[in-house]
Amino acid sequence: MSKVSIIMPVFNGADFLVSSLQSALKQDISELELICVNDGSTDNSLEVLTEHQKKDSRIVVLSQENKGSGAARNLALSRAKGEFITFLDADDWYPDTNV
């Protein structure tokens, strides 16, 4: 079980995803999972997510047709294994490594 589940809804966020993913994965806590839900993106967000998933087993990529960020968060919550849950939007990032 992961200590922390970071949930990230993604809709057409390809321009920001790399920074966001890197900031989440650089956290000091080693027991984390990053659940990214592609919410029907029409840009290359899904490709960015799957490429990063291949490089880091802590990333879980889910996809759904566009239902909005609330539905994407709920889907991720149903799959989360962490004792603690946090949310990070695809166009945001953590400013430090111990958030």
PDB file of N, CA and C in Angstrom:
ATOM      1  N   MET A   1       0.839  -1.181   0.000  1.00  0.00           N
ATOM      2  CA  MET A   1       0.000   0.000   0.000  1.00  0.00           C
ATOM      3  C   MET A   1       0.883   1.241   0.000  1.00  0.00           C
ATOM      4  N   SER A   2       0.464   2.234  -0.760  1.00  0.00           N
ATOM      5  CA  SER A   2       1.159   3.508  -0.792  1.00  0.00           C
ATOM      6  C   SER A   2       0.737   4.355   0.390  1.00  0.00           C
ATOM      7  N   LYS A   3       1.633   5.178   0.837  1.00  0.00           N
ATOM      8  CA  LYS A   3       1.319   6.107   1.922  1.00  0.00           C
ATOM      9  C   LYS A   3       0.462   7.256   1.394  1.00  0.00           C
ATOM     10  N   VAL A   4       0.811   7.764   0.191  1.00  0.00           N
ATOM     11  CA  VAL A   4       0.119   8.911  -0.386  1.00  0.00           C
ATOM     12  C   VAL A   4      -0.302   8.593  -1.815  1.00  0.00           C
ATOM     13  N   SER A   5      -1.540   8.926  -2.132  1.00  0.00           N
ATOM     14  CA  SER A   5      -2.030   8.861  -3.509  1.00  0.00           C
ATOM     15  C   SER A   5      -2.211  10.291  -3.993  1.00  0.00           C
ATOM     16  N   ILE A   6      -1.508  10.636  -5.066  1.00  0.00           N
ATOM     17  CA  ILE A   6      -1.678  11.939  -5.702  1.00  0.00           C
ATOM     18  C   ILE A   6      -2.591  11.725  -6.893  1.00  0.00           C
ATOM     19  N   ILE A   7      -3.688  12.459  -6.929  1.00  0.00           N
ATOM     20  CA  ILE A   7      -4.675  12.307  -7.999  1.00  0.00           C
ATOM     21  C   ILE A   7      -4.610  13.523  -8.910  1.00  0.00           C
ATOM     22  N   MET A   8      -4.455  13.249 -10.212  1.00  0.00           N
ATOM     23  CA  MET A   8      -4.333  14.321 -11.194  1.00  0.00           C
ATOM     24  C   MET A   8      -5.318  14.113 -12.345  1.00  0.00           C
ATOM     25  N   PRO A   9      -6.390  14.921 -12.394  1.00  0.00           N
ATOM     26  CA  PRO A   9      -7.250  14.896 -13.577  1.00  0.00           C
ATOM     27  C   PRO A   9      -6.542  15.646 -14.711  1.00  0.00           C
ATOM     28  N   VAL A  10      -6.637  15.111 -15.926  1.00  0.00           N
ATOM     29  CA  VAL A  10      -5.923  15.725 -17.056  1.00  0.00           C
ATOM     30  C   VAL A  10      -6.894  15.920 -18.211  1.00  0.00           C
ATOM     31  N   PHE A  11      -7.025  17.168 -18.647  1.00  0.00           N
ATOM     32  CA  PHE A  11      -7.781  17.462 -19.865  1.00  0.00           C
ATOM     33  C   PHE A  11      -6.976  18.475 -20.666  1.00  0.00           C
ATOM     34  N   ASN A  12      -6.438  18.035 -21.794  1.00  0.00           N
ATOM     35  CA  ASN A  12      -5.649  18.891 -22.684  1.00  0.00           C
ATOM     36  C   ASN A  12      -4.571  19.668 -21.930  1.00  0.00           C
ATOM     37  N   GLY A  13      -3.798  18.947 -21.152  1.00  0.00           N
ATOM     38  CA  GLY A  13      -2.752  19.575 -20.356  1.00  0.00           C
ATOM     39  C   GLY A  13      -1.346  19.245 -20.813  1.00  0.00           C
ATOM     40  N   ALA A  14      -1.188  18.806 -22.033  1.00  0.00           N
ATOM     41  CA  ALA A  14       0.116  18.342 -22.513  1.00  0.00           C
ATOM     42  C   ALA A  14       1.222  19.378 -22.332  1.00  0.00           C
ATOM     43  N   ASP A  15       0.896  20.652 -22.485  1.00  0.00           N
ATOM     44  CA  ASP A  15       1.911  21.698 -22.385  1.00  0.00           C
ATOM     45  C   ASP A  15       2.500  21.820 -20.987  1.00  0.00           C
ATOM     46  N   PHE A  16       1.772  21.364 -19.976  1.00  0.00           N
ATOM     47  CA  PHE A  16       2.200  21.527 -18.589  1.00  0.00           C
ATOM     48  C   PHE A  16       2.535  20.206 -17.893  1.00  0.00           C
ATOM     49  N   LEU A  17       2.175  19.114 -18.497  1.00  0.00           N
ATOM     50  CA  LEU A  17       2.241  17.812 -17.830  1.00  0.00           C
ATOM     51  C   LEU A  17       3.621  17.409 -17.344  1.00  0.00           C
ATOM     52  N   VAL A  18       4.629  17.616 -18.127  1.00  0.00           N
ATOM     53  CA  VAL A  18       5.967  17.156 -17.745  1.00  0.00           C
ATOM     54  C   VAL A  18       6.393  17.816 -16.431  1.00  0.00           C
ATOM     55  N   SER A  19       6.217  19.116 -16.317  1.00  0.00           N
ATOM     56  CA  SER A  19       6.581  19.820 -15.077  1.00  0.00           C
ATOM     57  C   SER A  19       5.759  19.324 -13.902  1.00  0.00           C
ATOM     58  N   SER A  20       4.494  19.125 -14.128  1.00  0.00           N
ATOM     59  CA  SER A  20       3.606  18.666 -13.067  1.00  0.00           C
ATOM     60  C   SER A  20       3.970  17.258 -12.604  1.00  0.00           C
ATOM     61  N   LEU A  21       4.171  16.360 -13.549  1.00  0.00           N
ATOM     62  CA  LEU A  21       4.548  14.983 -13.218  1.00  0.00           C
ATOM     63  C   LEU A  21       5.873  14.933 -12.470  1.00  0.00           C
ATOM     64  N   GLN A  22       6.849  15.667 -12.963  1.00  0.00           N
ATOM     65  CA  GLN A  22       8.162  15.667 -12.321  1.00  0.00           C
ATOM     66  C   GLN A  22       8.090  16.197 -10.897  1.00  0.00           C
ATOM     67  N   SER A  23       7.301  17.238 -10.668  1.00  0.00           N
ATOM     68  CA  SER A  23       7.207  17.801  -9.314  1.00  0.00           C
ATOM     69  C   SER A  23       6.568  16.814  -8.353  1.00  0.00           C
ATOM     70  N   ALA A  24       5.614  16.036  -8.831  1.00  0.00           N
ATOM     71  CA  ALA A  24       4.972  15.035  -7.978  1.00  0.00           C
ATOM     72  C   ALA A  24       5.918  13.884  -7.668  1.00  0.00           C
ATOM     73  N   LEU A  25       6.646  13.440  -8.662  1.00  0.00           N
ATOM     74  CA  LEU A  25       7.520  12.280  -8.494  1.00  0.00           C
ATOM     75  C   LEU A  25       8.803  12.598  -7.733  1.00  0.00           C
ATOM     76  N   LYS A  26       9.145  13.862  -7.598  1.00  0.00           N
ATOM     77  CA  LYS A  26      10.352  14.265  -6.868  1.00  0.00           C
ATOM     78  C   LYS A  26      10.111  14.464  -5.372  1.00  0.00           C
ATOM     79  N   GLN A  27       8.930  14.138  -4.907  1.00  0.00           N
ATOM     80  CA  GLN A  27       8.640  14.302  -3.485  1.00  0.00           C
ATOM     81  C   GLN A  27       9.520  13.380  -2.647  1.00  0.00           C
ATOM     82  N   ASP A  28       9.856  13.843  -1.452  1.00  0.00           N
ATOM     83  CA  ASP A  28      10.739  13.083  -0.564  1.00  0.00           C
ATOM     84  C   ASP A  28      10.144  11.743  -0.137  1.00  0.00           C
ATOM     85  N   ILE A  29       8.855  11.664  -0.046  1.00  0.00           N
ATOM     86  CA  ILE A  29       8.215  10.416   0.381  1.00  0.00           C
ATOM     87  C   ILE A  29       8.329   9.398  -0.756  1.00  0.00           C
ATOM     88  N   SER A  30       8.801   8.230  -0.430  1.00  0.00           N
ATOM     89  CA  SER A  30       9.001   7.224  -1.474  1.00  0.00           C
ATOM     90  C   SER A  30       7.741   6.390  -1.713  1.00  0.00           C
ATOM     91  N   GLU A  31       6.870   6.324  -0.740  1.00  0.00           N
ATOM     92  CA  GLU A  31       5.672   5.501  -0.850  1.00  0.00           C
ATOM     93  C   GLU A  31       4.517   6.334  -1.402  1.00  0.00           C
ATOM     94  N   LEU A  32       4.559   6.569  -2.696  1.00  0.00           N
ATOM     95  CA  LEU A  32       3.475   7.326  -3.308  1.00  0.00           C
ATOM     96  C   LEU A  32       3.078   6.701  -4.625  1.00  0.00           C
ATOM     97  N   GLU A  33       1.836   6.959  -4.982  1.00  0.00           N
ATOM     98  CA  GLU A  33       1.351   6.602  -6.311  1.00  0.00           C
ATOM     99  C   GLU A  33       0.766   7.869  -6.915  1.00  0.00           C
ATOM    100  N   LEU A  34       0.931   8.011  -8.196  1.00  0.00           N
ATOM    101  CA  LEU A  34       0.406   9.152  -8.922  1.00  0.00           C
ATOM    102  C   LEU A  34      -0.631   8.624  -9.895  1.00  0.00           C
ATOM    103  N   ILE A  35      -1.895   8.901  -9.609  1.00  0.00           N
ATOM    104  CA  ILE A  35      -2.987   8.421 -10.456  1.00  0.00           C
ATOM    105  C   ILE A  35      -3.423   9.555 -11.364  1.00  0.00           C
ATOM    106  N   CYS A  36      -3.181   9.397 -12.658  1.00  0.00           N
ATOM    107  CA  CYS A  36      -3.522  10.407 -13.653  1.00  0.00           C
ATOM    108  C   CYS A  36      -4.720   9.905 -14.453  1.00  0.00           C
ATOM    109  N   VAL A  37      -5.746  10.736 -14.535  1.00  0.00           N
ATOM    110  CA  VAL A  37      -6.939  10.347 -15.290  1.00  0.00           C
ATOM    111  C   VAL A  37      -7.059  11.245 -16.515  1.00  0.00           C
ATOM    112  N   ASN A  38      -6.838  10.650 -17.675  1.00  0.00           N
ATOM    113  CA  ASN A  38      -7.032  11.366 -18.929  1.00  0.00           C
ATOM    114  C   ASN A  38      -8.536  11.500 -19.151  1.00  0.00           C
ATOM    115  N   ASP A  39      -9.016  12.724 -19.115  1.00  0.00           N
ATOM    116  CA  ASP A  39     -10.452  12.997 -19.191  1.00  0.00           C
ATOM    117  C   ASP A  39     -10.860  13.401 -20.603  1.00  0.00           C
ATOM    118  N   GLY A  40     -10.602  12.517 -21.550  1.00  0.00           N
ATOM    119  CA  GLY A  40     -11.018  12.761 -22.930  1.00  0.00           C
ATOM    120  C   GLY A  40     -10.205  13.828 -23.642  1.00  0.00           C
ATOM    121  N   SER A  41      -8.943  13.954 -23.311  1.00  0.00           N
ATOM    122  CA  SER A  41      -8.090  14.965 -23.950  1.00  0.00           C
ATOM    123  C   SER A  41      -8.031  14.767 -25.450  1.00  0.00           C
ATOM    124  N   THR A  42      -7.960  15.884 -26.179  1.00  0.00           N
ATOM    125  CA  THR A  42      -7.839  15.838 -27.638  1.00  0.00           C
ATOM    126  C   THR A  42      -6.442  16.240 -28.098  1.00  0.00           C
ATOM    127  N   ASP A  43      -5.575  16.613 -27.158  1.00  0.00           N
ATOM    128  CA  ASP A  43      -4.179  16.881 -27.493  1.00  0.00           C
ATOM    129  C   ASP A  43      -3.375  15.613 -27.212  1.00  0.00           C
ATOM    130  N   ASN A  44      -2.084  15.705 -27.031  1.00  0.00           N
ATOM    131  CA  ASN A  44      -1.283  14.500 -26.810  1.00  0.00           C
ATOM    132  C   ASN A  44      -1.040  14.215 -25.325  1.00  0.00           C
ATOM    133  N   SER A  45      -1.956  14.622 -24.473  1.00  0.00           N
ATOM    134  CA  SER A  45      -1.826  14.361 -23.033  1.00  0.00           C
ATOM    135  C   SER A  45      -1.692  12.878 -22.731  1.00  0.00           C
ATOM    136  N   LEU A  46      -2.509  12.063 -23.347  1.00  0.00           N
ATOM    137  CA  LEU A  46      -2.457  10.624 -23.077  1.00  0.00           C
ATOM    138  C   LEU A  46      -1.097  10.046 -23.460  1.00  0.00           C
ATOM    139  N   GLU A  47      -0.536  10.487 -24.558  1.00  0.00           N
ATOM    140  CA  GLU A  47       0.782  10.003 -24.971  1.00  0.00           C
ATOM    141  C   GLU A  47       1.857  10.410 -23.960  1.00  0.00           C
ATOM    142  N   VAL A  48       1.792  11.645 -23.472  1.00  0.00           N
ATOM    143  CA  VAL A  48       2.752  12.114 -22.464  1.00  0.00           C
ATOM    144  C   VAL A  48       2.631  11.256 -21.205  1.00  0.00           C
ATOM    145  N   LEU A  49       1.407  10.994 -20.782  1.00  0.00           N
ATOM    146  CA  LEU A  49       1.176  10.195 -19.575  1.00  0.00           C
ATOM    147  C   LEU A  49       1.709   8.771 -19.741  1.00  0.00           C
ATOM    148  N   THR A  50       1.405   8.150 -20.856  1.00  0.00           N
ATOM    149  CA  THR A  50       1.829   6.754 -21.032  1.00  0.00           C
ATOM    150  C   THR A  50       3.352   6.645 -21.167  1.00  0.00           C
ATOM    151  N   GLU A  51       3.990   7.625 -21.780  1.00  0.00           N
ATOM    152  CA  GLU A  51       5.455   7.611 -21.867  1.00  0.00           C
ATOM    153  C   GLU A  51       6.080   7.704 -20.476  1.00  0.00           C
ATOM    154  N   HIS A  52       5.526   8.552 -19.619  1.00  0.00           N
ATOM    155  CA  HIS A  52       6.052   8.670 -18.262  1.00  0.00           C
ATOM    156  C   HIS A  52       5.727   7.434 -17.424  1.00  0.00           C
ATOM    157  N   GLN A  53       4.582   6.827 -17.676  1.00  0.00           N
ATOM    158  CA  GLN A  53       4.208   5.606 -16.963  1.00  0.00           C
ATOM    159  C   GLN A  53       5.202   4.488 -17.257  1.00  0.00           C
ATOM    160  N   LYS A  54       5.697   4.419 -18.481  1.00  0.00           N
ATOM    161  CA  LYS A  54       6.679   3.403 -18.849  1.00  0.00           C
ATOM    162  C   LYS A  54       7.979   3.571 -18.067  1.00  0.00           C
ATOM    163  N   LYS A  55       8.284   4.800 -17.682  1.00  0.00           N
ATOM    164  CA  LYS A  55       9.538   5.106 -16.997  1.00  0.00           C
ATOM    165  C   LYS A  55       9.446   5.024 -15.477  1.00  0.00           C
ATOM    166  N   ASP A  56       8.226   5.075 -14.934  1.00  0.00           N
ATOM    167  CA  ASP A  56       8.073   5.116 -13.471  1.00  0.00           C
ATOM    168  C   ASP A  56       6.840   4.308 -13.068  1.00  0.00           C
ATOM    169  N   SER A  57       7.049   3.238 -12.336  1.00  0.00           N
ATOM    170  CA  SER A  57       5.958   2.334 -11.961  1.00  0.00           C
ATOM    171  C   SER A  57       4.994   2.949 -10.941  1.00  0.00           C
ATOM    172  N   ARG A  58       5.334   4.080 -10.381  1.00  0.00           N
ATOM    173  CA  ARG A  58       4.428   4.743  -9.429  1.00  0.00           C
ATOM    174  C   ARG A  58       3.281   5.455 -10.129  1.00  0.00           C
ATOM    175  N   ILE A  59       3.370   5.595 -11.447  1.00  0.00           N
ATOM    176  CA  ILE A  59       2.329   6.289 -12.215  1.00  0.00           C
ATOM    177  C   ILE A  59       1.283   5.291 -12.685  1.00  0.00           C
ATOM    178  N   VAL A  60       0.033   5.615 -12.420  1.00  0.00           N
ATOM    179  CA  VAL A  60      -1.114   4.840 -12.902  1.00  0.00           C
ATOM    180  C   VAL A  60      -1.881   5.758 -13.854  1.00  0.00           C
ATOM    181  N   VAL A  61      -2.141   5.294 -15.063  1.00  0.00           N
ATOM    182  CA  VAL A  61      -2.874   6.096 -16.042  1.00  0.00           C
ATOM    183  C   VAL A  61      -4.226   5.447 -16.289  1.00  0.00           C
ATOM    184  N   LEU A  62      -5.266   6.231 -16.098  1.00  0.00           N
ATOM    185  CA  LEU A  62      -6.632   5.812 -16.391  1.00  0.00           C
ATOM    186  C   LEU A  62      -7.189   6.749 -17.456  1.00  0.00           C
ATOM    187  N   SER A  63      -8.158   6.290 -18.229  1.00  0.00           N
ATOM    188  CA  SER A  63      -8.789   7.135 -19.244  1.00  0.00           C
ATOM    189  C   SER A  63     -10.296   6.992 -19.170  1.00  0.00           C
ATOM    190  N   GLN A  64     -10.942   8.083 -19.489  1.00  0.00           N
ATOM    191  CA  GLN A  64     -12.405   8.090 -19.586  1.00  0.00           C
ATOM    192  C   GLN A  64     -12.787   9.123 -20.639  1.00  0.00           C
ATOM    193  N   GLU A  65     -14.018   9.024 -21.142  1.00  0.00           N
ATOM    194  CA  GLU A  65     -14.491  10.081 -22.028  1.00  0.00           C
ATOM    195  C   GLU A  65     -14.644  11.340 -21.187  1.00  0.00           C
ATOM    196  N   ASN A  66     -14.689  12.482 -21.822  1.00  0.00           N
ATOM    197  CA  ASN A  66     -14.725  13.746 -21.097  1.00  0.00           C
ATOM    198  C   ASN A  66     -15.988  13.856 -20.241  1.00  0.00           C
ATOM    199  N   LYS A  67     -15.769  13.833 -18.920  1.00  0.00           N
ATOM    200  CA  LYS A  67     -16.867  13.947 -17.956  1.00  0.00           C
ATOM    201  C   LYS A  67     -16.602  15.054 -16.945  1.00  0.00           C
ATOM    202  N   GLY A  68     -15.457  15.699 -17.036  1.00  0.00           N
ATOM    203  CA  GLY A  68     -15.111  16.771 -16.113  1.00  0.00           C
ATOM    204  C   GLY A  68     -14.179  16.301 -15.013  1.00  0.00           C
ATOM    205  N   SER A  69     -13.552  17.274 -14.353  1.00  0.00           N
ATOM    206  CA  SER A  69     -12.533  16.946 -13.362  1.00  0.00           C
ATOM    207  C   SER A  69     -13.107  16.239 -12.139  1.00  0.00           C
ATOM    208  N   GLY A  70     -14.345  16.541 -11.781  1.00  0.00           N
ATOM    209  CA  GLY A  70     -14.957  15.869 -10.632  1.00  0.00           C
ATOM    210  C   GLY A  70     -15.101  14.376 -10.863  1.00  0.00           C
ATOM    211  N   ALA A  71     -15.584  14.013 -12.034  1.00  0.00           N
ATOM    212  CA  ALA A  71     -15.724  12.591 -12.372  1.00  0.00           C
ATOM    213  C   ALA A  71     -14.358  11.922 -12.481  1.00  0.00           C
ATOM    214  N   ALA A  72     -13.369  12.638 -13.012  1.00  0.00           N
ATOM    215  CA  ALA A  72     -12.015  12.085 -13.108  1.00  0.00           C
ATOM    216  C   ALA A  72     -11.442  11.844 -11.717  1.00  0.00           C
ATOM    217  N   ARG A  73     -11.638  12.784 -10.812  1.00  0.00           N
ATOM    218  CA  ARG A  73     -11.159  12.619  -9.437  1.00  0.00           C
ATOM    219  C   ARG A  73     -11.856  11.438  -8.760  1.00  0.00           C
ATOM    220  N   ASN A  74     -13.147  11.306  -8.983  1.00  0.00           N
ATOM    221  CA  ASN A  74     -13.885  10.199  -8.367  1.00  0.00           C
ATOM    222  C   ASN A  74     -13.411   8.848  -8.889  1.00  0.00           C
ATOM    223  N   LEU A  75     -13.121   8.765 -10.190  1.00  0.00           N
ATOM    224  CA  LEU A  75     -12.585   7.524 -10.748  1.00  0.00           C
ATOM    225  C   LEU A  75     -11.256   7.182 -10.076  1.00  0.00           C
ATOM    226  N   ALA A  76     -10.397   8.168  -9.953  1.00  0.00           N
ATOM    227  CA  ALA A  76      -9.094   7.932  -9.312  1.00  0.00           C
ATOM    228  C   ALA A  76      -9.266   7.551  -7.845  1.00  0.00           C
ATOM    229  N   LEU A  77     -10.186   8.194  -7.153  1.00  0.00           N
ATOM    230  CA  LEU A  77     -10.430   7.855  -5.744  1.00  0.00           C
ATOM    231  C   LEU A  77     -10.848   6.398  -5.584  1.00  0.00           C
ATOM    232  N   SER A  78     -11.599   5.886  -6.552  1.00  0.00           N
ATOM    233  CA  SER A  78     -12.054   4.498  -6.473  1.00  0.00           C
ATOM    234  C   SER A  78     -10.897   3.509  -6.640  1.00  0.00           C
ATOM    235  N   ARG A  79      -9.778   3.964  -7.189  1.00  0.00           N
ATOM    236  CA  ARG A  79      -8.619   3.104  -7.424  1.00  0.00           C
ATOM    237  C   ARG A  79      -7.452   3.380  -6.477  1.00  0.00           C
ATOM    238  N   ALA A  80      -7.542   4.475  -5.732  1.00  0.00           N
ATOM    239  CA  ALA A  80      -6.418   4.902  -4.883  1.00  0.00           C
ATOM    240  C   ALA A  80      -6.150   3.898  -3.771  1.00  0.00           C
ATOM    241  N   LYS A  81      -4.869   3.693  -3.473  1.00  0.00           N
ATOM    242  CA  LYS A  81      -4.445   2.764  -2.442  1.00  0.00           C
ATOM    243  C   LYS A  81      -3.769   3.460  -1.271  1.00  0.00           C
ATOM    244  N   GLY A  82      -3.605   4.762  -1.367  1.00  0.00           N
ATOM    245  CA  GLY A  82      -2.890   5.504  -0.339  1.00  0.00           C
ATOM    246  C   GLY A  82      -3.683   5.692   0.939  1.00  0.00           C
ATOM    247  N   GLU A  83      -2.946   5.811   2.020  1.00  0.00           N
ATOM    248  CA  GLU A  83      -3.553   6.138   3.307  1.00  0.00           C
ATOM    249  C   GLU A  83      -4.018   7.588   3.297  1.00  0.00           C
ATOM    250  N   PHE A  84      -3.286   8.436   2.575  1.00  0.00           N
ATOM    251  CA  PHE A  84      -3.615   9.848   2.428  1.00  0.00           C
ATOM    252  C   PHE A  84      -3.812  10.154   0.955  1.00  0.00           C
ATOM    253  N   ILE A  85      -4.705  11.106   0.663  1.00  0.00           N
ATOM    254  CA  ILE A  85      -5.036  11.492  -0.704  1.00  0.00           C
ATOM    255  C   ILE A  85      -4.751  12.976  -0.862  1.00  0.00           C
ATOM    256  N   THR A  86      -4.166  13.324  -2.001  1.00  0.00           N
ATOM    257  CA  THR A  86      -3.994  14.727  -2.350  1.00  0.00           C
ATOM    258  C   THR A  86      -4.313  14.895  -3.828  1.00  0.00           C
ATOM    259  N   PHE A  87      -4.607  16.116  -4.208  1.00  0.00           N
ATOM    260  CA  PHE A  87      -4.960  16.410  -5.593  1.00  0.00           C
ATOM    261  C   PHE A  87      -3.961  17.388  -6.181  1.00  0.00           C
ATOM    262  N   LEU A  88      -3.648  17.196  -7.451  1.00  0.00           N
ATOM    263  CA  LEU A  88      -2.749  18.083  -8.178  1.00  0.00           C
ATOM    264  C   LEU A  88      -3.307  18.220  -9.585  1.00  0.00           C
ATOM    265  N   ASP A  89      -3.549  19.442 -10.008  1.00  0.00           N
ATOM    266  CA  ASP A  89      -4.039  19.666 -11.368  1.00  0.00           C
ATOM    267  C   ASP A  89      -2.890  19.565 -12.358  1.00  0.00           C
ATOM    268  N   ALA A  90      -3.215  19.242 -13.590  1.00  0.00           N
ATOM    269  CA  ALA A  90      -2.204  19.013 -14.617  1.00  0.00           C
ATOM    270  C   ALA A  90      -1.395  20.260 -14.946  1.00  0.00           C
ATOM    271  N   ASP A  91      -1.928  21.435 -14.650  1.00  0.00           N
ATOM    272  CA  ASP A  91      -1.193  22.667 -14.942  1.00  0.00           C
ATOM    273  C   ASP A  91      -0.585  23.292 -13.684  1.00  0.00           C
ATOM    274  N   ASP A  92      -0.521  22.516 -12.605  1.00  0.00           N
ATOM    275  CA  ASP A  92       0.099  22.966 -11.363  1.00  0.00           C
ATOM    276  C   ASP A  92       1.328  22.117 -11.071  1.00  0.00           C
ATOM    277  N   TRP A  93       2.091  22.491 -10.082  1.00  0.00           N
ATOM    278  CA  TRP A  93       3.254  21.720  -9.678  1.00  0.00           C
ATOM    279  C   TRP A  93       3.544  22.004  -8.220  1.00  0.00           C
ATOM    280  N   TYR A  94       4.261  21.087  -7.605  1.00  0.00           N
ATOM    281  CA  TYR A  94       4.702  21.276  -6.229  1.00  0.00           C
ATOM    282  C   TYR A  94       5.995  22.083  -6.234  1.00  0.00           C
ATOM    283  N   PRO A  95       6.062  23.141  -5.444  1.00  0.00           N
ATOM    284  CA  PRO A  95       7.238  24.029  -5.491  1.00  0.00           C
ATOM    285  C   PRO A  95       8.468  23.482  -4.778  1.00  0.00           C
ATOM    286  N   ASP A  96       8.307  22.407  -4.046  1.00  0.00           N
ATOM    287  CA  ASP A  96       9.396  21.866  -3.233  1.00  0.00           C
ATOM    288  C   ASP A  96       9.332  20.345  -3.273  1.00  0.00           C
ATOM    289  N   THR A  97      10.305  19.684  -2.674  1.00  0.00           N
ATOM    290  CA  THR A  97      10.323  18.229  -2.681  1.00  0.00           C
ATOM    291  C   THR A  97       9.711  17.626  -1.430  1.00  0.00           C
ATOM    292  N   ASN A  98       9.271  18.434  -0.501  1.00  0.00           N
ATOM    293  CA  ASN A  98       8.687  17.893   0.738  1.00  0.00           C
ATOM    294  C   ASN A  98       7.297  18.466   1.005  1.00  0.00           C
ATOM    295  N   VAL A  99       6.523  18.608  -0.052  1.00  0.00           N
ATOM    296  CA  VAL A  99       5.158  19.115   0.106  1.00  0.00           C
ATOM    297  C   VAL A  99       4.302  18.068   0.762  1.00  0.00           C
TER     298      VAL A  99
END
